[in-house]
Amino acid sequence: MTVAAAEDPVKLSEFEARLERGETIEPKDWMPEKYRKQLIRMMSQHAHSEVVGMLPEGNWITRAPSLRRKMVLLAKVQDEGGHGLYIYCGTETLGVGREELIEQLLAGKAKYSSIFNYPTLTWADIGVIGWLVDGAAIVNQTMLAKTSYGPYARAMIRICKEENFHKRQGYEICSVMAKGTPAQRAMVQDAVNRWWWPSLMMFGPSDGTSPNSAELMRWRVKRETNDALRQRFVNLTIPQAQAIGLTVPDPDLRYNAETENWEFGAIDWSEFQAVIAGNGPCNRERLAARRKAHDEGAWVRAAAEAHADKQAARNSEHAA
Amino acid sequence: MTEARAQAAIAAGVAPTGPTAGVAGNPLFEYLCRMGDDRLVLGHRLSEWAGHAPILEEDIALSNFALDFVGQAAALLKLAGEVEGKGRDEDALAYHRDENEFRNVLLVELPRGDFAFTMVRQYLFDAFDVLALERLVKSRHEVLAGIAAKALKEAKYHARHSGEWVVRLGDGTEESHRRTQAALDALWSYPSEFFVADGVDAAMVEQGIGLDLPSLKAPWEITVRETLTRATLTVPNDPRIVRGGRLGRHSEHLGHMLAQMQILPRSHPGAQW
């Protein structure tokens, strides 16, 4: 794709007309370079988030408190790896390979969801991540299932189904703990207190300050604004918290009967910016863990390649 | 306890000491715990890879195998609890038994090591697992036969996957060959424990429930040696005596693993999760 082609006004207006008609864009279709770049950025961030997201939850697989919980968590972490793989394959349709994207991640150049830079301190965190973090992800991804790029939209439909299962199991963990012993109730309330605000930040900056929103909306990559999605998430979540007797750490929270919205207090965007900039509680640990896995796996990948080459050579000898 | 007495205890299928003394009266319970514990412990070791594997595909595969094994363990320990009839379910057996009450072979409790160690260990187990399950599907115990039938499908897939990795790593680069040979050297004596039969096994064979373990040794060796040859690996001559797991005498590693695995239910007695 050349820059000249991307700037071709005729092609661009045809492209925008297609979006206007609600058509999806497929890999072989012409698309503006900026559209391709935005998609690669979003999809790679998403894939990286799935992969890095295996770490905070993986932290509790070996300590899950029952065999059933262990199995559900294993299945969940496995799903996340699968989502990562699936979306990396999606970016390949846009001309970028997984290896290149992973290098960007490990070099600290590519972003992943800031939420995974917070530590999982107790078993309740596993419940709260499922309920709040996956809950927020579903709100976001339900919108992305209607995104204008076909492969991403189709991936999202499948991913949303699994995320719904993750959210349900997370909420169930919270609900069981909230009905449990005083120590369990304290544990789950503490986890909600720690994860609530970072979950709200998952939708990204406010509409006014989001650098990419306008363009993404115009090209129907995103169908709704960060603030609208955040409000929907809060409206969905507060009744769920109430149903199991948990509170969120927001003294300004109140229900507005007129707008039917749960109005919430101000988000501390300085914390969000700090985490995005790499200074969250676990940024360094997360990247170090991924780098370690990657570096220590180098000989395995080299071996697989060497063996495949040997096999190919043997096969061609047989054929000859 | 002297070695001679220990051997006699093994022959009689009696756990020599400890809280499981008396299981000789219930060999099926003991038998199911052995099978269940092998899978629970191995599943735990595999699960330690989640998020740390050399390639994303292996993060997924190893988590999936861990899930298969923990699932099999849950079914077997649940059945064990029913057979025992003392009100213990699979979680009570997994989380509230001490180290010396675990009945897994020593192979599965060793720390995961590098990827070569994990894959060689896995293959040595999987090759045995397929053979054992193929016989157990014919067990007279219907529930056990059902569990085995489901597990057999998974085991065949596991064995193909781990076997292919052993070949790939053995016949890969110089470094991968060296690491895989080192893993094989470290592990080769451990599977001998699979094939040791005692009074529990004899009772299970007699009742048409269990299988004749020593008869699996030859077919296991043929299969495994064929794979190791393809992997260009040398079968070591390691005369170490490796056994004890079936009687609750473990390596130094299991205690650490259980401390981690059991911490939550043990710290919160009576809590539901």
mmCIF file of N, CA and C in Angstrom, chain A residues 220-289:
data_model
loop_
_atom_site.group_PDB
_atom_site.id
_atom_site.type_symbol
_atom_site.label_atom_id
_atom_site.label_comp_id
_atom_site.label_asym_id
_atom_site.label_seq_id
_atom_site.Cartn_x
_atom_site.Cartn_y
_atom_site.Cartn_z
ATOM 1 N N ARG A 220 -16.001 4.062 11.636
ATOM 2 C CA ARG A 220 -16.826 2.997 12.224
ATOM 3 C C ARG A 220 -16.008 1.816 12.733
ATOM 4 N N VAL A 221 -14.764 2.104 13.086
ATOM 5 C CA VAL A 221 -13.995 1.076 13.785
ATOM 6 C C VAL A 221 -14.605 0.971 15.179
ATOM 7 N N LYS A 222 -14.795 2.123 15.808
ATOM 8 C CA LYS A 222 -15.554 2.180 17.051
ATOM 9 C C LYS A 222 -16.936 2.718 16.748
ATOM 10 N N ARG A 223 -17.927 2.203 17.450
ATOM 11 C CA ARG A 223 -19.292 2.651 17.194
ATOM 12 C C ARG A 223 -19.818 3.529 18.305
ATOM 13 N N GLU A 224 -19.105 3.528 19.432
ATOM 14 C CA GLU A 224 -19.574 4.353 20.554
ATOM 15 C C GLU A 224 -18.371 4.969 21.257
ATOM 16 N N THR A 225 -18.595 6.030 22.002
ATOM 17 C CA THR A 225 -17.486 6.727 22.637
ATOM 18 C C THR A 225 -17.080 6.044 23.942
ATOM 19 N N ASN A 226 -15.868 6.352 24.365
ATOM 20 C CA ASN A 226 -15.356 5.798 25.625
ATOM 21 C C ASN A 226 -16.295 6.116 26.788
ATOM 22 N N ASP A 227 -16.740 7.360 26.841
ATOM 23 C CA ASP A 227 -17.579 7.764 27.976
ATOM 24 C C ASP A 227 -18.939 7.070 27.967
ATOM 25 N N ALA A 228 -19.496 6.893 26.776
ATOM 26 C CA ALA A 228 -20.799 6.217 26.693
ATOM 27 C C ALA A 228 -20.672 4.770 27.142
ATOM 28 N N LEU A 229 -19.580 4.117 26.730
ATOM 29 C CA LEU A 229 -19.370 2.711 27.113
ATOM 30 C C LEU A 229 -19.131 2.601 28.608
ATOM 31 N N ARG A 230 -18.356 3.561 29.139
ATOM 32 C CA ARG A 230 -18.066 3.544 30.576
ATOM 33 C C ARG A 230 -19.357 3.680 31.378
ATOM 34 N N GLN A 231 -20.238 4.583 30.934
ATOM 35 C CA GLN A 231 -21.511 4.776 31.627
ATOM 36 C C GLN A 231 -22.355 3.503 31.577
ATOM 37 N N ARG A 232 -22.355 2.859 30.413
ATOM 38 C CA ARG A 232 -23.133 1.622 30.301
ATOM 39 C C ARG A 232 -22.609 0.574 31.283
ATOM 40 N N PHE A 233 -21.295 0.483 31.386
ATOM 41 C CA PHE A 233 -20.685 -0.494 32.300
ATOM 42 C C PHE A 233 -21.076 -0.203 33.748
ATOM 43 N N VAL A 234 -21.010 1.058 34.141
ATOM 44 C CA VAL A 234 -21.371 1.407 35.521
ATOM 45 C C VAL A 234 -22.841 1.071 35.774
ATOM 46 N N ASN A 235 -23.681 1.407 34.821
ATOM 47 C CA ASN A 235 -25.118 1.145 34.989
ATOM 48 C C ASN A 235 -25.408 -0.359 35.123
ATOM 49 N N LEU A 236 -24.642 -1.161 34.398
ATOM 50 C CA LEU A 236 -24.829 -2.611 34.488
ATOM 51 C C LEU A 236 -24.300 -3.165 35.806
ATOM 52 N N THR A 237 -23.206 -2.573 36.284
ATOM 53 C CA THR A 237 -22.453 -3.204 37.365
ATOM 54 C C THR A 237 -22.966 -2.866 38.758
ATOM 55 N N ILE A 238 -23.421 -1.640 38.950
ATOM 56 C CA ILE A 238 -23.831 -1.245 40.308
ATOM 57 C C ILE A 238 -24.957 -2.141 40.849
ATOM 58 N N PRO A 239 -26.001 -2.418 40.060
ATOM 59 C CA PRO A 239 -27.026 -3.330 40.591
ATOM 60 C C PRO A 239 -26.470 -4.720 40.899
ATOM 61 N N GLN A 240 -25.477 -5.148 40.113
ATOM 62 C CA GLN A 240 -24.867 -6.461 40.391
ATOM 63 C C GLN A 240 -24.144 -6.438 41.733
ATOM 64 N N ALA A 241 -23.454 -5.345 42.016
ATOM 65 C CA ALA A 241 -22.761 -5.212 43.303
ATOM 66 C C ALA A 241 -23.779 -5.222 44.439
ATOM 67 N N GLN A 242 -24.843 -4.466 44.243
ATOM 68 C CA GLN A 242 -25.877 -4.384 45.287
ATOM 69 C C GLN A 242 -26.502 -5.746 45.564
ATOM 70 N N ALA A 243 -26.687 -6.507 44.499
ATOM 71 C CA ALA A 243 -27.350 -7.809 44.653
ATOM 72 C C ALA A 243 -26.574 -8.746 45.574
ATOM 73 N N ILE A 244 -25.260 -8.580 45.634
ATOM 74 C CA ILE A 244 -24.491 -9.479 46.504
ATOM 75 C C ILE A 244 -23.891 -8.730 47.698
ATOM 76 N N GLY A 245 -24.399 -7.527 47.943
ATOM 77 C CA GLY A 245 -24.029 -6.818 49.158
ATOM 78 C C GLY A 245 -22.625 -6.243 49.164
ATOM 79 N N LEU A 246 -22.118 -5.876 47.984
ATOM 80 C CA LEU A 246 -20.812 -5.224 47.929
ATOM 81 C C LEU A 246 -20.983 -3.769 47.526
ATOM 82 N N THR A 247 -20.012 -2.943 47.910
ATOM 83 C CA THR A 247 -20.070 -1.525 47.539
ATOM 84 C C THR A 247 -18.869 -1.187 46.670
ATOM 85 N N VAL A 248 -18.989 -0.067 45.949
ATOM 86 C CA VAL A 248 -17.827 0.409 45.199
ATOM 87 C C VAL A 248 -17.267 1.639 45.916
ATOM 88 N N PRO A 249 -15.961 1.848 45.808
ATOM 89 C CA PRO A 249 -15.311 2.896 46.610
ATOM 90 C C PRO A 249 -15.481 4.286 45.990
ATOM 91 N N ASP A 250 -16.708 4.751 45.923
ATOM 92 C CA ASP A 250 -16.959 6.050 45.295
ATOM 93 C C ASP A 250 -18.022 6.792 46.103
ATOM 94 N N PRO A 251 -17.598 7.766 46.946
ATOM 95 C CA PRO A 251 -18.568 8.489 47.783
ATOM 96 C C PRO A 251 -19.533 9.341 46.953
ATOM 97 N N ASP A 252 -19.161 9.643 45.701
ATOM 98 C CA ASP A 252 -20.009 10.509 44.861
ATOM 99 C C ASP A 252 -21.030 9.731 44.040
ATOM 100 N N LEU A 253 -21.020 8.422 44.163
ATOM 101 C CA LEU A 253 -21.927 7.619 43.339
ATOM 102 C C LEU A 253 -23.383 7.904 43.713
ATOM 103 N N ARG A 254 -24.212 8.193 42.725
ATOM 104 C CA ARG A 254 -25.637 8.359 43.019
ATOM 105 C C ARG A 254 -26.458 8.065 41.766
ATOM 106 N N TYR A 255 -27.690 7.665 41.998
ATOM 107 C CA TYR A 255 -28.558 7.321 40.877
ATOM 108 C C TYR A 255 -29.316 8.555 40.425
ATOM 109 N N ASN A 256 -29.300 8.830 39.153
ATOM 110 C CA ASN A 256 -30.063 9.942 38.587
ATOM 111 C C ASN A 256 -31.309 9.356 37.912
ATOM 112 N N ALA A 257 -32.456 9.534 38.576
ATOM 113 C CA ALA A 257 -33.695 8.906 38.093
ATOM 114 C C ALA A 257 -34.110 9.471 36.735
ATOM 115 N N GLU A 258 -33.755 10.699 36.492
ATOM 116 C CA GLU A 258 -34.160 11.340 35.241
ATOM 117 C C GLU A 258 -33.447 10.721 34.044
ATOM 118 N N THR A 259 -32.110 10.641 34.176
ATOM 119 C CA THR A 259 -31.333 10.087 33.056
ATOM 120 C C THR A 259 -31.225 8.564 33.150
ATOM 121 N N GLU A 260 -31.638 8.016 34.302
ATOM 122 C CA GLU A 260 -31.503 6.582 34.586
ATOM 123 C C GLU A 260 -30.057 6.122 34.537
ATOM 124 N N ASN A 261 -29.171 7.016 34.915
ATOM 125 C CA ASN A 261 -27.744 6.680 34.968
ATOM 126 C C ASN A 261 -27.258 6.660 36.406
ATOM 127 N N TRP A 262 -26.297 5.791 36.662
ATOM 128 C CA TRP A 262 -25.538 5.872 37.906
ATOM 129 C C TRP A 262 -24.409 6.859 37.665
ATOM 130 N N GLU A 263 -24.500 8.011 38.337
ATOM 131 C CA GLU A 263 -23.446 9.019 38.155
ATOM 132 C C GLU A 263 -22.315 8.725 39.121
ATOM 133 N N PHE A 264 -21.106 8.806 38.605
ATOM 134 C CA PHE A 264 -19.952 8.438 39.438
ATOM 135 C C PHE A 264 -18.984 9.604 39.558
ATOM 136 N N GLY A 265 -18.076 9.487 40.537
ATOM 137 C CA GLY A 265 -17.125 10.559 40.840
ATOM 138 C C GLY A 265 -16.032 10.681 39.793
ATOM 139 N N ALA A 266 -15.149 11.635 40.037
ATOM 140 C CA ALA A 266 -14.103 11.926 39.054
ATOM 141 C C ALA A 266 -13.041 10.820 39.045
ATOM 142 N N ILE A 267 -12.640 10.445 37.835
ATOM 143 C CA ILE A 267 -11.580 9.436 37.678
ATOM 144 C C ILE A 267 -10.221 10.126 37.805
ATOM 145 N N ASP A 268 -9.309 9.467 38.497
ATOM 146 C CA ASP A 268 -7.961 10.025 38.655
ATOM 147 C C ASP A 268 -7.136 9.703 37.404
ATOM 148 N N TRP A 269 -7.222 10.594 36.419
ATOM 149 C CA TRP A 269 -6.553 10.303 35.147
ATOM 150 C C TRP A 269 -5.037 10.368 35.261
ATOM 151 N N SER A 270 -4.542 10.998 36.326
ATOM 152 C CA SER A 270 -3.081 11.038 36.453
ATOM 153 C C SER A 270 -2.553 9.621 36.718
ATOM 154 N N GLU A 271 -3.341 8.838 37.461
ATOM 155 C CA GLU A 271 -2.918 7.458 37.683
ATOM 156 C C GLU A 271 -2.948 6.677 36.371
ATOM 157 N N PHE A 272 -4.013 6.866 35.611
ATOM 158 C CA PHE A 272 -4.128 6.195 34.313
ATOM 159 C C PHE A 272 -2.923 6.524 33.431
ATOM 160 N N GLN A 273 -2.594 7.816 33.364
ATOM 161 C CA GLN A 273 -1.461 8.230 32.524
ATOM 162 C C GLN A 273 -0.160 7.614 33.016
ATOM 163 N N ALA A 274 -0.012 7.539 34.339
ATOM 164 C CA ALA A 274 1.217 6.963 34.897
ATOM 165 C C ALA A 274 1.330 5.483 34.520
ATOM 166 N N VAL A 275 0.209 4.767 34.593
ATOM 167 C CA VAL A 275 0.244 3.336 34.275
ATOM 168 C C VAL A 275 0.527 3.135 32.784
ATOM 169 N N ILE A 276 -0.155 3.940 31.954
ATOM 170 C CA ILE A 276 0.073 3.867 30.506
ATOM 171 C C ILE A 276 1.541 4.152 30.177
ATOM 172 N N ALA A 277 2.132 5.066 30.935
ATOM 173 C CA ALA A 277 3.525 5.456 30.665
ATOM 174 C C ALA A 277 4.513 4.403 31.180
ATOM 175 N N GLY A 278 3.988 3.342 31.781
ATOM 176 C CA GLY A 278 4.894 2.269 32.202
ATOM 177 C C GLY A 278 5.201 2.285 33.684
ATOM 178 N N ASN A 279 4.513 3.141 34.444
ATOM 179 C CA ASN A 279 4.841 3.272 35.858
ATOM 180 C C ASN A 279 3.762 2.754 36.800
ATOM 181 N N GLY A 280 2.984 1.786 36.320
ATOM 182 C CA GLY A 280 2.001 1.150 37.192
ATOM 183 C C GLY A 280 2.689 0.193 38.151
ATOM 184 N N PRO A 281 1.918 -0.361 39.101
ATOM 185 C CA PRO A 281 2.524 -1.231 40.107
ATOM 186 C C PRO A 281 3.254 -2.442 39.507
ATOM 187 N N CYS A 282 2.760 -2.975 38.392
ATOM 188 C CA CYS A 282 3.354 -4.216 37.871
ATOM 189 C C CYS A 282 3.871 -4.128 36.438
ATOM 190 N N ASN A 283 3.933 -2.918 35.846
ATOM 191 C CA ASN A 283 4.373 -2.850 34.441
ATOM 192 C C ASN A 283 5.676 -3.599 34.220
ATOM 193 N N ARG A 284 6.636 -3.313 35.078
ATOM 194 C CA ARG A 284 7.961 -3.889 34.853
ATOM 195 C C ARG A 284 7.938 -5.400 35.033
ATOM 196 N N GLU A 285 7.203 -5.850 36.054
ATOM 197 C CA GLU A 285 7.116 -7.297 36.286
ATOM 198 C C GLU A 285 6.462 -8.024 35.122
ATOM 199 N N ARG A 286 5.385 -7.428 34.602
ATOM 200 C CA ARG A 286 4.666 -8.105 33.514
ATOM 201 C C ARG A 286 5.554 -8.248 32.289
ATOM 202 N N LEU A 287 6.192 -7.167 31.913
ATOM 203 C CA LEU A 287 7.043 -7.219 30.724
ATOM 204 C C LEU A 287 8.234 -8.131 30.967
ATOM 205 N N ALA A 288 8.781 -8.068 32.174
ATOM 206 C CA ALA A 288 9.927 -8.930 32.478
ATOM 207 C C ALA A 288 9.532 -10.402 32.374
ATOM 208 N N ALA A 289 8.327 -10.720 32.836
ATOM 209 C CA ALA A 289 7.880 -12.118 32.778
ATOM 210 C C ALA A 289 7.719 -12.573 31.329
#
